[in-house]
């Protein structure tokens, strides 16, 4: 186990709704990255948060937004859900800076948009 | 843009045989190359990684090689076991906490 936990594990939403996904990073990690993994594909980078600030963003529209809290846990928010947003959403935590570490992934949240 | 190509998409081997998965990356600034194993219903699990100042790294039955000039890196699994069956992803990034660019995955099946 990586120590990275995500909630919920599964979620069904209707097109046009909004969703919030949560991630608790591994103890001691200060960086959280979010990825979207469509069925049969590799994960695609959404954005990264480092010490509560967005630190890089992939090719995703502004309706994908995030937060990182002082305890380094994080949220991914998606507004105006579309059918194509159906995917496994993964978060990964790491330690950036002195003694930096590799990224460790949570088990993911499976989002289905109907 | 940044891209990682991965081959083959599926690989079936007999237990005890070797398996090789190959990746090619486009960003010449990439310096960190991890490999992840993803089992059904789980998140990717880091199994081995290599940095650009090293040409080869081995950990028991798993080895990774890197050719930075050709922008190729490969995963080698020897003496495969049924529990090695999973989807394997290669990835590339500029450093180990940077965004990862993933390949499209290889579904490995090891038959007893």
Tab-separated table of C-alpha atoms in Angstrom:
chain	number	residue	atom	x	y	z
A	1	UNK	CA	0.000	0.000	0.000
A	2	UNK	CA	1.219	3.500	-0.862
A	3	UNK	CA	-0.461	5.462	1.922
A	4	UNK	CA	-2.309	7.599	-0.641
A	5	UNK	CA	-6.062	7.332	-0.189
A	6	UNK	CA	-8.826	8.587	-2.445
A	7	UNK	CA	-12.531	8.985	-1.885
A	8	UNK	CA	-15.006	8.000	-3.013
A	9	UNK	CA	-13.950	4.831	-4.852
A	10	UNK	CA	-16.890	4.965	-7.248
A	11	UNK	CA	-19.259	7.749	-8.255
A	12	UNK	CA	-22.099	8.149	-10.731
A	13	UNK	CA	-23.108	11.640	-11.822
A	14	UNK	CA	-25.456	13.141	-14.393
A	15	UNK	CA	-24.221	15.276	-17.270
A	16	UNK	CA	-24.059	18.941	-16.243
A	17	UNK	CA	-23.553	18.215	-12.552
A	18	UNK	CA	-20.488	19.059	-10.490
A	19	UNK	CA	-18.246	16.611	-8.637
A	20	UNK	CA	-15.537	16.812	-5.962
A	21	UNK	CA	-12.951	14.074	-5.554
A	22	UNK	CA	-10.631	13.869	-2.557
A	23	UNK	CA	-7.095	12.690	-1.975
A	24	UNK	CA	-5.057	12.239	1.187
A	25	UNK	CA	-1.376	12.278	0.414
A	26	UNK	CA	1.212	10.012	1.983
A	27	UNK	CA	2.547	11.268	5.294
A	28	UNK	CA	5.402	13.725	4.759
A	29	UNK	CA	4.580	14.418	1.110
A	30	UNK	CA	3.991	18.032	0.010
A	31	UNK	CA	3.035	17.569	-3.650
A	32	UNK	CA	-0.132	16.135	-5.152
A	33	UNK	CA	-0.718	15.486	-8.853
A	34	UNK	CA	-4.005	14.512	-10.449
A	35	UNK	CA	-4.394	12.312	-13.512
A	36	UNK	CA	-7.314	11.193	-15.648
A	37	UNK	CA	-7.207	7.644	-16.997
A	38	UNK	CA	-9.753	6.786	-19.667
A	39	UNK	CA	-10.535	3.122	-20.223
A	40	UNK	CA	-7.658	1.351	-21.971
A	41	UNK	CA	-5.423	4.422	-21.912
A	42	UNK	CA	-2.485	5.696	-19.901
A	43	UNK	CA	-3.038	8.352	-17.239
A	44	UNK	CA	-3.137	11.950	-18.498
A	45	UNK	CA	-1.771	14.755	-16.303
A	46	UNK	CA	-4.429	17.240	-15.141
A	47	UNK	CA	-2.506	19.455	-12.698
A	48	UNK	CA	-0.149	19.455	-9.757
A	49	UNK	CA	-0.260	21.249	-6.415
A	50	UNK	CA	2.818	22.067	-4.380
A	51	UNK	CA	2.466	23.705	-0.974
A	52	UNK	CA	-1.123	24.769	-1.731
A	53	UNK	CA	-0.290	26.423	-5.085
A	54	UNK	CA	-0.980	25.083	-8.586
A	55	UNK	CA	2.377	24.051	-10.001
A	56	UNK	CA	1.706	23.018	-13.577
A	57	UNK	CA	-1.350	22.119	-15.590
A	58	UNK	CA	-2.034	19.749	-18.451
A	59	UNK	CA	-4.355	20.214	-21.404
A	60	UNK	CA	-7.638	20.288	-19.470
A	61	UNK	CA	-10.309	23.019	-19.565
A	62	UNK	CA	-10.863	25.458	-16.658
A	63	UNK	CA	-13.879	23.502	-15.447
A	64	UNK	CA	-11.284	21.163	-13.945
A	65	UNK	CA	-10.008	22.889	-10.820
A	66	UNK	CA	-8.299	21.898	-7.621
A	67	UNK	CA	-7.234	22.779	-4.132
A	68	UNK	CA	-4.517	21.702	-1.774
A	69	UNK	CA	-4.951	22.163	1.953
A	70	UNK	CA	-2.368	22.967	4.663
A	71	UNK	CA	-2.155	19.254	5.537
A	72	UNK	CA	-1.334	18.651	1.820
A	73	UNK	CA	-4.524	16.740	1.112
A	74	UNK	CA	-6.199	17.778	-2.112
A	75	UNK	CA	-9.476	18.056	-3.986
A	76	UNK	CA	-10.271	17.835	-7.673
A	77	UNK	CA	-13.425	19.634	-8.764
A	78	UNK	CA	-15.066	19.185	-12.137
A	79	UNK	CA	-17.939	21.450	-13.163
A	80	UNK	CA	-20.481	20.968	-15.941
A	81	UNK	CA	-19.743	17.271	-16.282
A	82	UNK	CA	-19.650	15.788	-19.764
A	83	UNK	CA	-19.998	12.159	-20.804
A	84	UNK	CA	-16.309	12.115	-21.820
A	85	UNK	CA	-15.320	12.929	-18.230
A	86	UNK	CA	-16.105	9.315	-17.357
A	87	UNK	CA	-12.761	7.884	-16.300
A	88	UNK	CA	-10.594	6.716	-13.415
A	89	UNK	CA	-9.194	9.755	-11.591
A	90	UNK	CA	-5.873	9.145	-9.896
A	91	UNK	CA	-3.945	11.232	-7.460
A	92	UNK	CA	-0.272	10.798	-6.761
A	93	UNK	CA	1.719	12.270	-3.919
A	94	UNK	CA	5.422	12.955	-3.703
A	95	UNK	CA	7.932	14.969	-1.734
A	96	UNK	CA	9.482	17.827	-3.698
A	97	UNK	CA	12.584	19.562	-2.464
A	98	UNK	CA	15.333	18.209	-0.279
A	99	UNK	CA	15.129	14.437	-0.279
A	100	UNK	CA	12.519	14.388	-3.008
A	101	UNK	CA	10.723	11.149	-3.762
A	102	UNK	CA	8.956	9.467	-6.590
A	103	UNK	CA	5.200	9.690	-7.110
A	104	UNK	CA	2.999	7.142	-5.373
A	105	UNK	CA	-0.551	6.652	-6.612
A	106	UNK	CA	-3.809	6.095	-4.829
A	107	UNK	CA	-6.322	3.468	-5.940
A	108	UNK	CA	-8.350	6.007	-7.906
A	109	UNK	CA	-11.942	7.187	-8.093
A	110	UNK	CA	-14.026	5.682	-10.881
A	111	UNK	CA	-16.346	8.438	-12.164
A	112	UNK	CA	-19.224	7.557	-14.467
A	113	UNK	CA	-21.188	10.374	-16.116
A	114	UNK	CA	-24.593	9.408	-17.485
B	1	UNK	CA	4.174	18.030	-27.873
B	2	UNK	CA	5.533	15.613	-25.319
B	3	UNK	CA	4.747	12.034	-26.179
B	4	UNK	CA	5.661	8.519	-25.055
B	5	UNK	CA	5.034	5.578	-27.356
B	6	UNK	CA	4.845	2.066	-25.906
B	7	UNK	CA	4.949	-1.350	-27.610
B	8	UNK	CA	3.544	-3.914	-27.711
B	9	UNK	CA	-0.003	-3.190	-26.556
B	10	UNK	CA	-0.498	-6.834	-25.551
B	11	UNK	CA	2.040	-9.521	-24.703
B	12	UNK	CA	1.386	-13.163	-23.886
B	13	UNK	CA	4.175	-15.367	-22.549
B	14	UNK	CA	4.529	-18.777	-20.958
B	15	UNK	CA	5.446	-18.910	-17.302
B	16	UNK	CA	9.239	-18.830	-16.960
B	17	UNK	CA	9.795	-16.987	-20.228
B	18	UNK	CA	11.058	-13.405	-20.466
B	19	UNK	CA	8.989	-10.363	-21.393
B	20	UNK	CA	10.248	-7.131	-22.917
B	21	UNK	CA	8.308	-3.869	-23.246
B	22	UNK	CA	9.732	-0.923	-25.162
B	23	UNK	CA	9.084	2.817	-24.987
B	24	UNK	CA	10.201	5.848	-26.952
B	25	UNK	CA	9.932	9.418	-25.694
B	26	UNK	CA	9.975	12.732	-27.521
B	27	UNK	CA	11.042	15.322	-24.922
B	28	UNK	CA	14.842	15.445	-24.949
B	29	UNK	CA	14.740	17.167	-21.539
B	30	UNK	CA	13.326	14.027	-19.905
B	31	UNK	CA	15.610	12.658	-17.213
B	32	UNK	CA	13.436	10.312	-15.180
B	33	UNK	CA	11.796	7.128	-16.465
B	34	UNK	CA	9.582	5.106	-14.118
B	35	UNK	CA	7.651	1.933	-14.830
B	36	UNK	CA	4.297	1.231	-13.243
B	37	UNK	CA	2.278	-1.963	-12.865
B	38	UNK	CA	-1.484	-1.594	-12.705
B	39	UNK	CA	-3.714	-4.441	-11.624
B	40	UNK	CA	-7.449	-4.465	-12.202
B	41	UNK	CA	-9.244	-1.971	-9.997
B	42	UNK	CA	-6.033	-0.534	-8.543
B	43	UNK	CA	-3.864	2.490	-9.049
B	44	UNK	CA	-0.465	2.263	-10.769
B	45	UNK	CA	2.300	0.837	-8.592
B	46	UNK	CA	5.896	1.932	-9.136
B	47	UNK	CA	8.030	-1.151	-9.828
B	48	UNK	CA	11.317	0.319	-11.008
B	49	UNK	CA	12.714	3.602	-12.276
B	50	UNK	CA	15.846	4.891	-13.930
B	51	UNK	CA	17.482	8.282	-14.225
B	52	UNK	CA	19.287	9.583	-17.276
B	53	UNK	CA	22.742	9.289	-15.757
B	54	UNK	CA	22.367	5.500	-15.615
B	55	UNK	CA	22.147	3.106	-18.564
B	56	UNK	CA	20.745	0.080	-16.771
B	57	UNK	CA	19.177	-0.814	-13.446
B	58	UNK	CA	18.173	-4.197	-12.088
B	59	UNK	CA	15.996	-5.319	-9.208
B	60	UNK	CA	15.681	-9.089	-8.897
B	61	UNK	CA	13.698	-10.302	-11.951
B	62	UNK	CA	13.102	-6.801	-13.304
B	63	UNK	CA	15.554	-4.662	-15.243
B	64	UNK	CA	15.288	-1.404	-17.142
B	65	UNK	CA	17.641	-0.111	-19.839
B	66	UNK	CA	17.907	3.422	-21.174
B	67	UNK	CA	19.386	4.702	-24.419
B	68	UNK	CA	19.218	8.476	-24.087
B	69	UNK	CA	20.698	9.121	-27.525
B	70	UNK	CA	17.959	7.119	-29.213
B	71	UNK	CA	15.334	8.187	-26.626
B	72	UNK	CA	14.455	4.549	-25.968
B	73	UNK	CA	13.955	2.707	-22.700
B	74	UNK	CA	12.846	-0.843	-22.042
B	75	UNK	CA	11.514	-3.050	-19.260
B	76	UNK	CA	12.744	-6.625	-19.017
B	77	UNK	CA	11.045	-9.205	-16.813
B	78	UNK	CA	12.767	-12.575	-16.519
B	79	UNK	CA	11.352	-15.855	-15.216
B	80	UNK	CA	7.806	-14.527	-15.515
B	81	UNK	CA	5.140	-15.747	-13.102
B	82	UNK	CA	1.322	-15.670	-13.378
B	83	UNK	CA	1.241	-12.891	-10.765
B	84	UNK	CA	3.188	-10.689	-13.191
B	85	UNK	CA	0.014	-10.512	-15.299
B	86	UNK	CA	-1.129	-6.870	-15.309
B	87	UNK	CA	-0.990	-3.705	-17.397
B	88	UNK	CA	2.432	-2.069	-17.438
B	89	UNK	CA	2.989	1.616	-18.148
B	90	UNK	CA	6.186	3.434	-18.932
B	91	UNK	CA	6.447	7.150	-18.236
B	92	UNK	CA	8.883	10.007	-18.692
B	93	UNK	CA	9.403	13.296	-16.890
B	94	UNK	CA	12.062	15.922	-16.362
B	95	UNK	CA	12.560	14.983	-12.729
B	96	UNK	CA	10.902	12.591	-10.319
B	97	UNK	CA	8.336	15.029	-8.896
B	98	UNK	CA	7.434	16.595	-12.257
B	99	UNK	CA	4.367	15.664	-14.315
B	100	UNK	CA	4.573	12.195	-15.805
B	101	UNK	CA	3.916	11.562	-19.495
B	102	UNK	CA	2.622	8.004	-19.736
B	103	UNK	CA	2.718	5.488	-22.520
B	104	UNK	CA	-0.471	3.749	-23.626
B	105	UNK	CA	0.213	0.594	-21.638
B	106	UNK	CA	1.046	-3.060	-22.287
B	107	UNK	CA	-1.265	-5.822	-21.127
B	108	UNK	CA	0.972	-8.711	-20.078
B	109	UNK	CA	-0.541	-12.168	-19.687
B	110	UNK	CA	1.586	-14.951	-18.221
B	111	UNK	CA	0.130	-18.410	-18.793
B	112	UNK	CA	0.946	-21.244	-16.357
